[in-house]
PDB file of N, CA and C in Angstrom:
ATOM      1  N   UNK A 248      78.264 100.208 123.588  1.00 71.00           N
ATOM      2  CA  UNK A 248      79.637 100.198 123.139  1.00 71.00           C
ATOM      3  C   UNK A 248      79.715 100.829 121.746  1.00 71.00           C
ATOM      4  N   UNK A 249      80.650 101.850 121.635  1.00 80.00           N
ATOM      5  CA  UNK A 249      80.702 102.310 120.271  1.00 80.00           C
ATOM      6  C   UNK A 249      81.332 101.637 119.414  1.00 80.00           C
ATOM      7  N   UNK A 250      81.095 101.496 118.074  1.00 86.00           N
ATOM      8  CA  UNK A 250      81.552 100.617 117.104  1.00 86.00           C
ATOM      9  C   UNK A 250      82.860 101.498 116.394  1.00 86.00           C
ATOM     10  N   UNK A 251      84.201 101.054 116.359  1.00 86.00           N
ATOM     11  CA  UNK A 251      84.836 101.542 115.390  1.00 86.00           C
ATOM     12  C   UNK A 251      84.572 101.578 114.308  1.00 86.00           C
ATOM     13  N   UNK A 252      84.741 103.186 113.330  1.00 92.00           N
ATOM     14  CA  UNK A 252      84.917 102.808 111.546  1.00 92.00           C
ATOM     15  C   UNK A 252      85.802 102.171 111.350  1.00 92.00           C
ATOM     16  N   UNK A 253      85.004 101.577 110.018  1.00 94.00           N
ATOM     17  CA  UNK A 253      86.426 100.750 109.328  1.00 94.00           C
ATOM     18  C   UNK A 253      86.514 101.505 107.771  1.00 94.00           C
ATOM     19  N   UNK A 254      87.633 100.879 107.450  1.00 96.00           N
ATOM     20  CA  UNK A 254      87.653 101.220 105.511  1.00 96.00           C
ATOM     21  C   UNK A 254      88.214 100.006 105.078  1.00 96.00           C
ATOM     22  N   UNK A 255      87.809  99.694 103.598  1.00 98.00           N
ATOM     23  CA  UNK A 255      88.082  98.743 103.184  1.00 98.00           C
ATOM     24  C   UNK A 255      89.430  99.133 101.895  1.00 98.00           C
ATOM     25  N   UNK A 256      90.621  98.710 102.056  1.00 98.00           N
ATOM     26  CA  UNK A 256      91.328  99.078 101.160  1.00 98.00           C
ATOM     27  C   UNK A 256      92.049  97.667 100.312  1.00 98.00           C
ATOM     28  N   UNK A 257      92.160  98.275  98.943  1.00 98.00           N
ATOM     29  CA  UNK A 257      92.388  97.569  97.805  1.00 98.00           C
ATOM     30  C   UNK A 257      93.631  97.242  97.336  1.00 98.00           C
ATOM     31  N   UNK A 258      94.653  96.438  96.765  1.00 98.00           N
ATOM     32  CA  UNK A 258      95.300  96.850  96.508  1.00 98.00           C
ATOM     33  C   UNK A 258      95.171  96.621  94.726  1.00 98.00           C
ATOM     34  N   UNK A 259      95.708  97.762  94.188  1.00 98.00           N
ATOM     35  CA  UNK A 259      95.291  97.463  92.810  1.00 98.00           C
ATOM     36  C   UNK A 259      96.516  97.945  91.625  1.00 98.00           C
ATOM     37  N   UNK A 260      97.968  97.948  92.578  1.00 97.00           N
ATOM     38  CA  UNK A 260      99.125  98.233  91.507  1.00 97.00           C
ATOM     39  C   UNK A 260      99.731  96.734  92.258  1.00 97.00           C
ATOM     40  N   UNK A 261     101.303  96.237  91.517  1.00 97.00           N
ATOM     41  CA  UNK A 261     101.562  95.220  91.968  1.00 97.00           C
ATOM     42  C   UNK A 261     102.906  96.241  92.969  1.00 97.00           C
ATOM     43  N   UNK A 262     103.076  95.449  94.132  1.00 96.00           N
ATOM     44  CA  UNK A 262     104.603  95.933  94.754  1.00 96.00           C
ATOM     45  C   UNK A 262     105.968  95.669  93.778  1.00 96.00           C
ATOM     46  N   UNK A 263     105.797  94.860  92.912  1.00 95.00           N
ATOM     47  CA  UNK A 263     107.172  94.535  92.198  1.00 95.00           C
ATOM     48  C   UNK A 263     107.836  96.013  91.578  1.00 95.00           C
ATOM     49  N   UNK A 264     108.898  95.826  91.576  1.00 93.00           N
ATOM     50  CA  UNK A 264     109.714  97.307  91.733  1.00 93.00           C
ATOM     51  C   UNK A 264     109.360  98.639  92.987  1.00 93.00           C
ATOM     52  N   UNK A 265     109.070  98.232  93.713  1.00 95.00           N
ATOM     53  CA  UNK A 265     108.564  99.530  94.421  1.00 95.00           C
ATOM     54  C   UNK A 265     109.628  99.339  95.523  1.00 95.00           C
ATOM     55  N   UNK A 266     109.787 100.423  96.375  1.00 96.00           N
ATOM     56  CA  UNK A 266     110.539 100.935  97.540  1.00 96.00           C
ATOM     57  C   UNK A 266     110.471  99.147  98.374  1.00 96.00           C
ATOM     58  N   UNK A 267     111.107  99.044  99.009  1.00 97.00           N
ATOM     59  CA  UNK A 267     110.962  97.733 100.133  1.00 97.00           C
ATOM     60  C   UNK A 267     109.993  98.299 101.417  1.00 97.00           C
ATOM     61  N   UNK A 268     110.391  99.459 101.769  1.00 97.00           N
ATOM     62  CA  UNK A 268     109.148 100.028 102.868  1.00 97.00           C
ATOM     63  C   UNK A 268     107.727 100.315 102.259  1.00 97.00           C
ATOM     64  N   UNK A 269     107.667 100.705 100.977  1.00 98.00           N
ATOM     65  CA  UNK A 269     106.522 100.167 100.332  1.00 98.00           C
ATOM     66  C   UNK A 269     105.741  99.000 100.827  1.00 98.00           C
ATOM     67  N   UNK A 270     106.647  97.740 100.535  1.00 97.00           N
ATOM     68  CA  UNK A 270     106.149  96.647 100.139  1.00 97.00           C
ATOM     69  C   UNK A 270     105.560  95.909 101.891  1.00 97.00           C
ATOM     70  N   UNK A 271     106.891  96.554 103.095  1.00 98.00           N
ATOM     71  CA  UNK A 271     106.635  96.440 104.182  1.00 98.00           C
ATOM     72  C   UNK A 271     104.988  96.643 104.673  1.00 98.00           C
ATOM     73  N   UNK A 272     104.634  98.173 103.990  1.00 98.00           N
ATOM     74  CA  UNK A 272     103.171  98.800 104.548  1.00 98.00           C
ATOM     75  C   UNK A 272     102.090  98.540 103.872  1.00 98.00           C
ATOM     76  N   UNK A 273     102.375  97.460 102.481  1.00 98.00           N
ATOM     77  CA  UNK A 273     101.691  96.294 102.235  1.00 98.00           C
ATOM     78  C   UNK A 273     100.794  95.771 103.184  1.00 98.00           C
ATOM     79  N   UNK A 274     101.911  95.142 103.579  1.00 97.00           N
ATOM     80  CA  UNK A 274     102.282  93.743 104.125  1.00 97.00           C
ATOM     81  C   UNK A 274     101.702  93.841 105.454  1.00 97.00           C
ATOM     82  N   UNK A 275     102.114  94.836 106.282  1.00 97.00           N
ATOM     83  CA  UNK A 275     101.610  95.592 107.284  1.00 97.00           C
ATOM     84  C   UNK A 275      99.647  95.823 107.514  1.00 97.00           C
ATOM     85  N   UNK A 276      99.648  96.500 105.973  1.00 98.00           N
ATOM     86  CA  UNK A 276      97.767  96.283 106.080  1.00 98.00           C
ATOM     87  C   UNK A 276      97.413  95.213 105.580  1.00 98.00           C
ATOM     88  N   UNK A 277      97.649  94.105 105.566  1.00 98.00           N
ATOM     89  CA  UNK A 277      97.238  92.728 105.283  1.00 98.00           C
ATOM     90  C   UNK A 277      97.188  92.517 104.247  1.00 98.00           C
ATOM     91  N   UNK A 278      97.891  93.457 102.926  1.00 98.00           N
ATOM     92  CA  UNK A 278      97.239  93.398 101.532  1.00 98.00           C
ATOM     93  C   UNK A 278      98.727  92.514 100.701  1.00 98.00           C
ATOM     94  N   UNK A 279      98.312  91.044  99.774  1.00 96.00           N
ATOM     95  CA  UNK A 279      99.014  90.395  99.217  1.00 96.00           C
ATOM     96  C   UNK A 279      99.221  90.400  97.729  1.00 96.00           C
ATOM     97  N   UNK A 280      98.489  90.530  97.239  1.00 96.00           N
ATOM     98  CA  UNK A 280      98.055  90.624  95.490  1.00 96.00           C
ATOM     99  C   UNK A 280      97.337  91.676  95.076  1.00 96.00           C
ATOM    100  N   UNK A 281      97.083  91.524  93.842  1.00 97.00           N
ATOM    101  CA  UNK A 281      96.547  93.011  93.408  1.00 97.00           C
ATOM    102  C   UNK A 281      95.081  92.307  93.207  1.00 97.00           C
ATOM    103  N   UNK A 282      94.006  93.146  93.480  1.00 97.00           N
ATOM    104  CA  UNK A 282      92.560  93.059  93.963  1.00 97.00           C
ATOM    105  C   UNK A 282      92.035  92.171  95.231  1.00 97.00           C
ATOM    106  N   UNK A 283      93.174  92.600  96.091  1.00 97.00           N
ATOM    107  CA  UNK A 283      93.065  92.163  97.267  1.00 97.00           C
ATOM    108  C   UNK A 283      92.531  93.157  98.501  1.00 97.00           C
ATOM    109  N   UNK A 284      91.268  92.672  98.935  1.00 98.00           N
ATOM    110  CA  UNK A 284      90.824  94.113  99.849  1.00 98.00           C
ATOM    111  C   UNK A 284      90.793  93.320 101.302  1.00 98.00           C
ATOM    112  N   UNK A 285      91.174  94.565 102.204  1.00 98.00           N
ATOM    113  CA  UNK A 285      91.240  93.997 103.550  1.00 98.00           C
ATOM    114  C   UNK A 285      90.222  95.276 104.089  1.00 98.00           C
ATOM    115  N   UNK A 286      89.609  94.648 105.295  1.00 97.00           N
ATOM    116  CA  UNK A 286      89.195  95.954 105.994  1.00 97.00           C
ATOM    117  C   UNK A 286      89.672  96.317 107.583  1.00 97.00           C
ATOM    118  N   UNK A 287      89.897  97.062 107.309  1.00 96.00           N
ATOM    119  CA  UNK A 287      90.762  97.977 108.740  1.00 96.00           C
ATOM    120  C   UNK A 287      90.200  99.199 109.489  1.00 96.00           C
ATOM    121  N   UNK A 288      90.834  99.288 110.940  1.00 95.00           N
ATOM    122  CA  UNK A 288      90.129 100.294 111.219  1.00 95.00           C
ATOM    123  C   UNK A 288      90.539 101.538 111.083  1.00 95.00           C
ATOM    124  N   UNK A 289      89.438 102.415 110.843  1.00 94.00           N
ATOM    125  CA  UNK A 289      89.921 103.844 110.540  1.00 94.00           C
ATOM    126  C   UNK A 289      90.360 104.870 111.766  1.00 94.00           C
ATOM    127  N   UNK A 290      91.805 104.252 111.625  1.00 95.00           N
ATOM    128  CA  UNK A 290      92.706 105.622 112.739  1.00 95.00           C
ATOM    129  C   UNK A 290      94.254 105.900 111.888  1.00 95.00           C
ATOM    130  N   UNK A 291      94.565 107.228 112.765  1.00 96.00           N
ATOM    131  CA  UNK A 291      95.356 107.703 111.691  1.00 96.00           C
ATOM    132  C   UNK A 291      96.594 107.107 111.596  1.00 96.00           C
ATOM    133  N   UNK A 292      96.701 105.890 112.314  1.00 97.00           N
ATOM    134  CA  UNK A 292      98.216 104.860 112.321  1.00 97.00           C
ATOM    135  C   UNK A 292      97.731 104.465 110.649  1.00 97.00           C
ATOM    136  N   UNK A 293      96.590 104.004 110.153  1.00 97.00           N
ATOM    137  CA  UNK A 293      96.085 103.281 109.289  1.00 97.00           C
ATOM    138  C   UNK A 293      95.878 104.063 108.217  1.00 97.00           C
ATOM    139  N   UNK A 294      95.295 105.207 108.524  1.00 96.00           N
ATOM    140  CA  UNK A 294      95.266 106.404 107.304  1.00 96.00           C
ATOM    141  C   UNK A 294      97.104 106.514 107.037  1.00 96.00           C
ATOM    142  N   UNK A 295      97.644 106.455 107.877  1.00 98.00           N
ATOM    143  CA  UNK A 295      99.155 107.123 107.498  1.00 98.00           C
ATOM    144  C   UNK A 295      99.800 106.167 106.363  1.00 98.00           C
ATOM    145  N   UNK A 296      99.493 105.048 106.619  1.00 98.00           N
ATOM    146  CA  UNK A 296     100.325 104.080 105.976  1.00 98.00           C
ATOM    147  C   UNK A 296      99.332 103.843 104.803  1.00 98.00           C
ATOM    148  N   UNK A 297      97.996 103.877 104.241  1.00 98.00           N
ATOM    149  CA  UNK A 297      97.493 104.160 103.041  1.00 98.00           C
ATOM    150  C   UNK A 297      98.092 105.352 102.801  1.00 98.00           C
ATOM    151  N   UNK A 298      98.156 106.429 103.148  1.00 98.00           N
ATOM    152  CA  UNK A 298      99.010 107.529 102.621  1.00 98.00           C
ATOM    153  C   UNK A 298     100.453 107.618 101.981  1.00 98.00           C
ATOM    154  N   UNK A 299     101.052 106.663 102.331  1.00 98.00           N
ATOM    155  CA  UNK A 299     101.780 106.636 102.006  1.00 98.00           C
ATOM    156  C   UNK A 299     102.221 105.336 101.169  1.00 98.00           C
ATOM    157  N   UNK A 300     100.988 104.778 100.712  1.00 98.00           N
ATOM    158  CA  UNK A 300     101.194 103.761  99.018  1.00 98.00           C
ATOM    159  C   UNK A 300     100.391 103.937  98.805  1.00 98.00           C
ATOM    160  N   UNK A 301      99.608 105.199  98.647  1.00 97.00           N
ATOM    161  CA  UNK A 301      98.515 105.699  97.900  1.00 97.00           C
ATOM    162  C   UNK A 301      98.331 105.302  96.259  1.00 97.00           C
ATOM    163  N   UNK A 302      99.813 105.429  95.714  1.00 97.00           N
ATOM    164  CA  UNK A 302      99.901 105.174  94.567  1.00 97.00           C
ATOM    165  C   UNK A 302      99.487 103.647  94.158  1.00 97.00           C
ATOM    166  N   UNK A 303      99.576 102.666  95.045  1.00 98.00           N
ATOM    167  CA  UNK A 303      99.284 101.299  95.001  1.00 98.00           C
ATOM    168  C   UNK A 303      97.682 100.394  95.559  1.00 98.00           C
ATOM    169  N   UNK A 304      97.214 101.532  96.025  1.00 98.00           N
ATOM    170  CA  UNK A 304      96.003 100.917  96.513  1.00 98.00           C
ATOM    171  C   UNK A 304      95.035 102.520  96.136  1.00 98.00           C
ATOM    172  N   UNK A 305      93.543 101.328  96.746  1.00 98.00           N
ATOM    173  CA  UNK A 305      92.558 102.519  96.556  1.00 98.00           C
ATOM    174  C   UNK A 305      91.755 102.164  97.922  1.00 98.00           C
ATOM    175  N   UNK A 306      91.316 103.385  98.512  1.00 97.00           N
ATOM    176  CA  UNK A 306      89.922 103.127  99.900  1.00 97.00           C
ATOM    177  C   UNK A 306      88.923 103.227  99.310  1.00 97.00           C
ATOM    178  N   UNK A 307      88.136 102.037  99.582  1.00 91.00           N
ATOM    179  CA  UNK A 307      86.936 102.417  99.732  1.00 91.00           C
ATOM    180  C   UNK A 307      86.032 102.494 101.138  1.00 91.00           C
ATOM    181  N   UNK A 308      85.324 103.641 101.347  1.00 78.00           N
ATOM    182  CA  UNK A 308      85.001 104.100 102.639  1.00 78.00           C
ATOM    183  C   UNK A 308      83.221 103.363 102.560  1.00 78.00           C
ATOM    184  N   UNK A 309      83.364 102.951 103.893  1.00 64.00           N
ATOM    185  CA  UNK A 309      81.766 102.964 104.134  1.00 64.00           C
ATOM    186  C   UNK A 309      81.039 101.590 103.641  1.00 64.00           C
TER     187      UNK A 309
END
């Protein structure tokens, strides 16, 4: 059985003031507070939505 990648992402700005769909794709990758890391799997539903609060989190791969 092949193993999915995962990535582990951070969150390391706070959501306060940010867009509400921001805060949704948070919320969405499991991430609550700031130095909060979740790990997820790497597909591009998951890349899309780090892409798009890039400014609020960081990946770390691997």
């Amino acid at each position: 059985m092949k193993k999915t990648p995962k990535i582990k992402i951070r969150q390391v700005r706070s959501a306060i003031s940010t867009v509400p769909a921001h805060r949704e794709i948070l919320r969405g990758l499991g991430l609550r507070r700031i130095r909060h890391i979740v790990e997820r799997p790497d597909t591009p539903a998951v890349r899309g939505m780090v892409a798009r609060v890039l400014h609020l989190v960081e990946v770390i791969e691997g």
